[in-house]
């Protein structure tokens, strides 16, 4: 905060674009000036990380499991629908519920700090790292989504059908959303762990596109 306050004293109008950019990054603070609020933000942040990293769930068989590698391993490797659902829900019960109110308080304090420095909320400061005006950033993201949406829609439908075949349409409807606990990852971020279920041509060799890409001028 002290460095940010000192940097704001400079008239950067005569500086190069690069130097002005560096000054803007130094002065782009969202930290509240109140020492007690600063302490509270740090304290809550540490508590959230602690809950997230140490949350433990216990199965009815007496086995107690942590997120990594235990629950992550279940989501990646198990094909037991009920066990997958238990792991997905249980971890959220022991982590999400204790974090809920703390996170709301943390966000409120962060937003207070941002408003103190002339921003609508902390999100404005985070998005400023992309150095794209707020309305243009949203427009850019929407544009990228529209480009990939047709492919994603087909991929989503294909994976949904394969999972329905595996677990039954009573558990995976062939329209609508895919149950998140079946995608091989606690946050459904990547689906490679269910490749064995979704592989389009089982028993066939994988396709190596290296030669075709090199022929089109791509580097290895």
mmCIF file of C-alpha atoms in Angstrom:
data_model
loop_
_atom_site.group_PDB
_atom_site.id
_atom_site.type_symbol
_atom_site.label_atom_id
_atom_site.label_comp_id
_atom_site.label_asym_id
_atom_site.label_seq_id
_atom_site.Cartn_x
_atom_site.Cartn_y
_atom_site.Cartn_z
ATOM 1 C CA UNK A 1 0.000 0.000 0.000
ATOM 2 C CA UNK A 2 2.850 2.385 0.819
ATOM 3 C CA UNK A 3 4.502 1.799 -2.562
ATOM 4 C CA UNK A 4 1.165 2.204 -4.329
ATOM 5 C CA UNK A 5 0.561 5.517 -2.550
ATOM 6 C CA UNK A 6 4.031 6.774 -3.480
ATOM 7 C CA UNK A 7 3.595 5.731 -7.121
ATOM 8 C CA UNK A 8 0.314 7.645 -7.365
ATOM 9 C CA UNK A 9 2.188 10.908 -6.680
ATOM 10 C CA UNK A 10 3.915 10.750 -10.066
ATOM 11 C CA UNK A 11 2.584 12.471 -13.163
ATOM 12 C CA UNK A 12 2.943 9.665 -15.708
ATOM 13 C CA UNK A 13 1.592 11.610 -18.691
ATOM 14 C CA UNK A 14 5.087 12.080 -20.127
ATOM 15 C CA UNK A 15 6.202 8.501 -19.586
ATOM 16 C CA UNK A 16 6.366 5.806 -22.247
ATOM 17 C CA UNK A 17 3.423 3.424 -22.628
ATOM 18 C CA UNK A 18 5.426 0.630 -21.034
ATOM 19 C CA UNK A 19 6.379 2.698 -17.977
ATOM 20 C CA UNK A 20 2.810 3.997 -17.562
ATOM 21 C CA UNK A 21 1.631 0.396 -17.682
ATOM 22 C CA UNK A 22 4.051 -0.548 -14.905
ATOM 23 C CA UNK A 23 2.886 2.369 -12.771
ATOM 24 C CA UNK A 24 -0.739 1.362 -13.330
ATOM 25 C CA UNK A 25 0.000 -2.177 -12.192
ATOM 26 C CA UNK A 26 1.774 -0.909 -9.058
ATOM 27 C CA UNK A 27 -1.033 1.464 -8.132
ATOM 28 C CA UNK A 28 -3.884 -0.965 -8.929
ATOM 29 C CA UNK A 29 -4.558 -1.817 -5.289
ATOM 30 C CA UNK A 30 -7.728 -3.244 -3.827
ATOM 31 C CA UNK A 31 -6.458 -3.589 -0.282
ATOM 32 C CA UNK A 32 -8.433 -1.658 2.366
ATOM 33 C CA UNK A 33 -6.442 0.913 4.302
ATOM 34 C CA UNK A 34 -7.938 -0.199 7.612
ATOM 35 C CA UNK A 35 -5.365 -2.410 9.376
ATOM 36 C CA UNK A 36 -8.014 -4.523 11.083
ATOM 37 C CA UNK A 37 -9.695 -5.273 7.744
ATOM 38 C CA UNK A 38 -6.328 -6.182 6.228
ATOM 39 C CA UNK A 39 -5.709 -8.590 9.105
ATOM 40 C CA UNK A 40 -9.194 -10.074 8.742
ATOM 41 C CA UNK A 41 -8.772 -10.677 5.001
ATOM 42 C CA UNK A 42 -5.491 -12.493 5.596
ATOM 43 C CA UNK A 43 -6.934 -14.487 8.506
ATOM 44 C CA UNK A 44 -10.002 -15.616 6.566
ATOM 45 C CA UNK A 45 -7.902 -16.470 3.519
ATOM 46 C CA UNK A 46 -5.687 -18.725 5.622
ATOM 47 C CA UNK A 47 -8.709 -20.396 7.230
ATOM 48 C CA UNK A 48 -10.308 -21.054 3.831
ATOM 49 C CA UNK A 49 -7.112 -22.676 2.581
ATOM 50 C CA UNK A 50 -6.886 -24.765 5.745
ATOM 51 C CA UNK A 51 -10.456 -26.046 5.425
ATOM 52 C CA UNK A 52 -9.966 -26.809 1.744
ATOM 53 C CA UNK A 53 -6.716 -28.705 2.211
ATOM 54 C CA UNK A 54 -7.545 -30.624 5.402
ATOM 55 C CA UNK A 55 -11.252 -31.506 4.976
ATOM 56 C CA UNK A 56 -11.770 -35.208 5.675
ATOM 57 C CA UNK A 57 -14.779 -37.436 5.046
ATOM 58 C CA UNK A 58 -15.418 -40.802 6.677
ATOM 59 C CA UNK A 59 -17.136 -43.678 4.917
ATOM 60 C CA UNK A 60 -19.622 -45.895 6.731
ATOM 61 C CA UNK A 61 -16.976 -48.645 6.678
ATOM 62 C CA UNK A 62 -14.818 -46.491 8.974
ATOM 63 C CA UNK A 63 -12.286 -45.369 6.378
ATOM 64 C CA UNK A 64 -11.558 -41.629 6.514
ATOM 65 C CA UNK A 65 -10.403 -39.918 3.346
ATOM 66 C CA UNK A 66 -8.860 -36.609 2.314
ATOM 67 C CA UNK A 67 -9.341 -34.861 -1.011
ATOM 68 C CA UNK A 68 -5.987 -35.777 -2.519
ATOM 69 C CA UNK A 69 -5.183 -38.522 -3.278
ATOM 70 C CA UNK A 70 -8.112 -40.405 -1.702
ATOM 71 C CA UNK A 71 -11.305 -38.767 -2.982
ATOM 72 C CA UNK A 72 -9.626 -37.666 -6.182
ATOM 73 C CA UNK A 73 -8.635 -41.273 -6.754
ATOM 74 C CA UNK A 74 -12.208 -42.463 -6.289
ATOM 75 C CA UNK A 75 -13.560 -39.903 -8.768
ATOM 76 C CA UNK A 76 -10.894 -40.851 -11.310
ATOM 77 C CA UNK A 77 -10.913 -44.627 -11.051
ATOM 78 C CA UNK A 78 -14.134 -45.924 -9.508
ATOM 79 C CA UNK A 79 -17.083 -46.860 -11.690
ATOM 80 C CA UNK A 80 -19.437 -47.408 -8.751
ATOM 81 C CA UNK A 81 -22.180 -44.810 -9.239
ATOM 82 C CA UNK A 82 -23.162 -44.648 -5.575
ATOM 83 C CA UNK A 83 -19.566 -44.411 -4.359
ATOM 84 C CA UNK A 84 -18.817 -41.622 -6.840
ATOM 85 C CA UNK A 85 -21.880 -39.694 -5.711
ATOM 86 C CA UNK A 86 -20.964 -40.198 -2.058
ATOM 87 C CA UNK A 87 -17.412 -38.930 -2.591
ATOM 88 C CA UNK A 88 -18.574 -35.883 -4.570
ATOM 89 C CA UNK A 89 -21.279 -34.860 -2.099
ATOM 90 C CA UNK A 90 -19.407 -35.709 1.097
ATOM 91 C CA UNK A 91 -16.378 -33.587 0.277
ATOM 92 C CA UNK A 92 -18.615 -30.617 -0.455
ATOM 93 C CA UNK A 93 -20.430 -31.131 2.828
ATOM 94 C CA UNK A 94 -17.216 -31.047 4.880
ATOM 95 C CA UNK A 95 -15.540 -28.251 2.908
ATOM 96 C CA UNK A 96 -18.195 -26.077 1.290
ATOM 97 C CA UNK A 97 -20.510 -25.669 4.269
ATOM 98 C CA UNK A 98 -17.795 -24.472 6.721
ATOM 99 C CA UNK A 99 -16.391 -22.167 4.031
ATOM 100 C CA UNK A 100 -19.676 -20.585 2.949
ATOM 101 C CA UNK A 101 -20.034 -17.788 5.512
ATOM 102 C CA UNK A 102 -16.289 -17.180 5.726
ATOM 103 C CA UNK A 103 -16.073 -16.800 1.967
ATOM 104 C CA UNK A 104 -19.005 -14.367 1.902
ATOM 105 C CA UNK A 105 -17.273 -12.239 4.550
ATOM 106 C CA UNK A 106 -13.960 -12.419 2.677
ATOM 107 C CA UNK A 107 -15.603 -11.278 -0.578
ATOM 108 C CA UNK A 108 -17.350 -8.422 1.229
ATOM 109 C CA UNK A 109 -14.075 -7.177 2.735
ATOM 110 C CA UNK A 110 -12.263 -7.492 -0.589
ATOM 111 C CA UNK A 111 -15.005 -5.501 -2.302
ATOM 112 C CA UNK A 112 -14.819 -2.827 0.379
ATOM 113 C CA UNK A 113 -11.115 -2.431 -0.348
ATOM 114 C CA UNK A 114 -11.742 -2.222 -4.085
ATOM 115 C CA UNK A 115 -14.427 0.436 -3.667
ATOM 116 C CA UNK A 116 -12.099 2.429 -1.439
ATOM 117 C CA UNK A 117 -9.747 2.645 -4.435
ATOM 118 C CA UNK A 118 -12.464 3.647 -6.888
ATOM 119 C CA UNK A 119 -13.473 0.261 -8.300
ATOM 120 C CA UNK A 120 -16.922 -1.288 -8.407
ATOM 121 C CA UNK A 121 -15.666 -4.505 -6.818
ATOM 122 C CA UNK A 122 -12.621 -6.763 -6.546
ATOM 123 C CA UNK A 123 -13.557 -8.499 -9.792
ATOM 124 C CA UNK A 124 -12.787 -5.319 -11.722
ATOM 125 C CA UNK A 125 -9.214 -5.415 -10.410
ATOM 126 C CA UNK A 126 -8.779 -9.101 -11.207
ATOM 127 C CA UNK A 127 -10.087 -8.617 -14.750
ATOM 128 C CA UNK A 128 -7.824 -5.622 -15.288
ATOM 129 C CA UNK A 129 -4.891 -8.058 -15.445
ATOM 130 C CA UNK A 130 -6.077 -8.958 -18.964
ATOM 131 C CA UNK A 131 -5.626 -5.313 -19.977
ATOM 132 C CA UNK A 132 -8.870 -5.378 -21.949
ATOM 133 C CA UNK A 133 -11.741 -2.974 -21.146
ATOM 134 C CA UNK A 134 -14.429 -4.736 -19.093
ATOM 135 C CA UNK A 135 -17.160 -4.625 -21.727
ATOM 136 C CA UNK A 136 -14.736 -5.770 -24.437
ATOM 137 C CA UNK A 137 -13.483 -8.671 -22.305
ATOM 138 C CA UNK A 138 -16.995 -10.027 -21.878
ATOM 139 C CA UNK A 139 -17.605 -9.589 -25.586
ATOM 140 C CA UNK A 140 -14.368 -11.432 -26.383
ATOM 141 C CA UNK A 141 -15.215 -14.353 -24.099
ATOM 142 C CA UNK A 142 -18.726 -14.583 -25.559
ATOM 143 C CA UNK A 143 -17.236 -14.613 -29.050
ATOM 144 C CA UNK A 144 -14.835 -17.446 -28.232
ATOM 145 C CA UNK A 145 -17.656 -19.439 -26.652
ATOM 146 C CA UNK A 146 -19.832 -19.062 -29.745
ATOM 147 C CA UNK A 147 -16.964 -20.416 -31.844
ATOM 148 C CA UNK A 148 -16.436 -23.554 -29.751
ATOM 149 C CA UNK A 149 -20.082 -24.101 -28.762
ATOM 150 C CA UNK A 150 -21.052 -26.308 -31.757
ATOM 151 C CA UNK A 151 -18.144 -28.684 -31.115
ATOM 152 C CA UNK A 152 -18.683 -28.652 -27.360
ATOM 153 C CA UNK A 153 -22.399 -29.364 -27.749
ATOM 154 C CA UNK A 154 -21.663 -32.437 -29.846
ATOM 155 C CA UNK A 155 -18.889 -33.596 -27.512
ATOM 156 C CA UNK A 156 -21.134 -33.120 -24.480
ATOM 157 C CA UNK A 157 -23.950 -35.108 -26.107
ATOM 158 C CA UNK A 158 -21.577 -37.924 -27.089
ATOM 159 C CA UNK A 159 -20.091 -38.220 -23.582
ATOM 160 C CA UNK A 160 -23.566 -38.047 -22.036
ATOM 161 C CA UNK A 161 -24.731 -40.933 -24.267
ATOM 162 C CA UNK A 162 -21.707 -43.058 -23.356
ATOM 163 C CA UNK A 163 -22.247 -42.439 -19.644
ATOM 164 C CA UNK A 164 -25.931 -43.293 -20.021
ATOM 165 C CA UNK A 165 -24.934 -46.584 -21.608
ATOM 166 C CA UNK A 166 -22.548 -47.245 -18.716
ATOM 167 C CA UNK A 167 -24.717 -46.247 -15.750
ATOM 168 C CA UNK A 168 -28.230 -46.384 -17.177
ATOM 169 C CA UNK A 169 -30.586 -43.670 -18.409
ATOM 170 C CA UNK A 170 -32.248 -43.575 -14.989
ATOM 171 C CA UNK A 171 -28.981 -42.086 -13.654
ATOM 172 C CA UNK A 172 -27.782 -40.221 -16.761
ATOM 173 C CA UNK A 173 -30.659 -38.793 -18.827
ATOM 174 C CA UNK A 174 -29.856 -38.565 -22.532
ATOM 175 C CA UNK A 175 -30.885 -34.894 -22.569
ATOM 176 C CA UNK A 176 -29.811 -32.092 -20.285
ATOM 177 C CA UNK A 177 -26.819 -31.914 -17.993
ATOM 178 C CA UNK A 178 -24.283 -34.602 -17.103
ATOM 179 C CA UNK A 179 -24.026 -35.499 -13.387
ATOM 180 C CA UNK A 180 -20.734 -33.899 -12.369
ATOM 181 C CA UNK A 181 -19.583 -36.805 -10.194
ATOM 182 C CA UNK A 182 -19.300 -39.064 -13.259
ATOM 183 C CA UNK A 183 -16.704 -37.021 -15.148
ATOM 184 C CA UNK A 184 -13.596 -38.338 -13.377
ATOM 185 C CA UNK A 185 -12.653 -35.154 -11.541
ATOM 186 C CA UNK A 186 -13.954 -33.453 -8.383
ATOM 187 C CA UNK A 187 -14.674 -30.271 -10.346
ATOM 188 C CA UNK A 188 -15.414 -31.825 -13.769
ATOM 189 C CA UNK A 189 -12.526 -29.739 -15.122
ATOM 190 C CA UNK A 190 -11.071 -32.467 -17.321
ATOM 191 C CA UNK A 191 -12.469 -35.749 -18.501
ATOM 192 C CA UNK A 192 -9.449 -37.864 -19.410
ATOM 193 C CA UNK A 193 -10.091 -40.330 -16.596
ATOM 194 C CA UNK A 194 -13.309 -41.488 -18.288
ATOM 195 C CA UNK A 195 -11.666 -42.029 -21.674
ATOM 196 C CA UNK A 196 -12.023 -45.756 -21.186
ATOM 197 C CA UNK A 197 -15.801 -45.292 -21.134
ATOM 198 C CA UNK A 198 -15.999 -42.781 -23.966
ATOM 199 C CA UNK A 199 -13.355 -44.047 -26.403
ATOM 200 C CA UNK A 200 -15.122 -43.984 -29.797
ATOM 201 C CA UNK A 201 -13.450 -46.999 -31.392
ATOM 202 C CA UNK A 202 -12.336 -49.476 -28.702
ATOM 203 C CA UNK A 203 -9.538 -51.797 -29.801
ATOM 204 C CA UNK A 204 -8.401 -49.566 -32.641
ATOM 205 C CA UNK A 205 -4.953 -47.916 -32.622
ATOM 206 C CA UNK A 206 -4.809 -44.257 -31.682
ATOM 207 C CA UNK A 207 -4.499 -41.791 -34.539
ATOM 208 C CA UNK A 208 -1.150 -39.988 -34.833
ATOM 209 C CA UNK A 209 -1.713 -36.661 -36.583
ATOM 210 C CA UNK A 210 1.954 -35.582 -36.460
ATOM 211 C CA UNK A 211 2.674 -36.160 -40.155
ATOM 212 C CA UNK A 212 -0.498 -34.401 -41.272
ATOM 213 C CA UNK A 213 0.318 -31.387 -39.084
ATOM 214 C CA UNK A 214 3.902 -31.226 -40.354
ATOM 215 C CA UNK A 215 2.595 -31.338 -43.929
ATOM 216 C CA UNK A 216 0.508 -28.260 -43.091
ATOM 217 C CA UNK A 217 3.550 -26.393 -41.828
ATOM 218 C CA UNK A 218 3.229 -26.923 -38.086
ATOM 219 C CA UNK A 219 6.367 -27.423 -36.005
ATOM 220 C CA UNK A 220 6.711 -30.655 -33.949
#
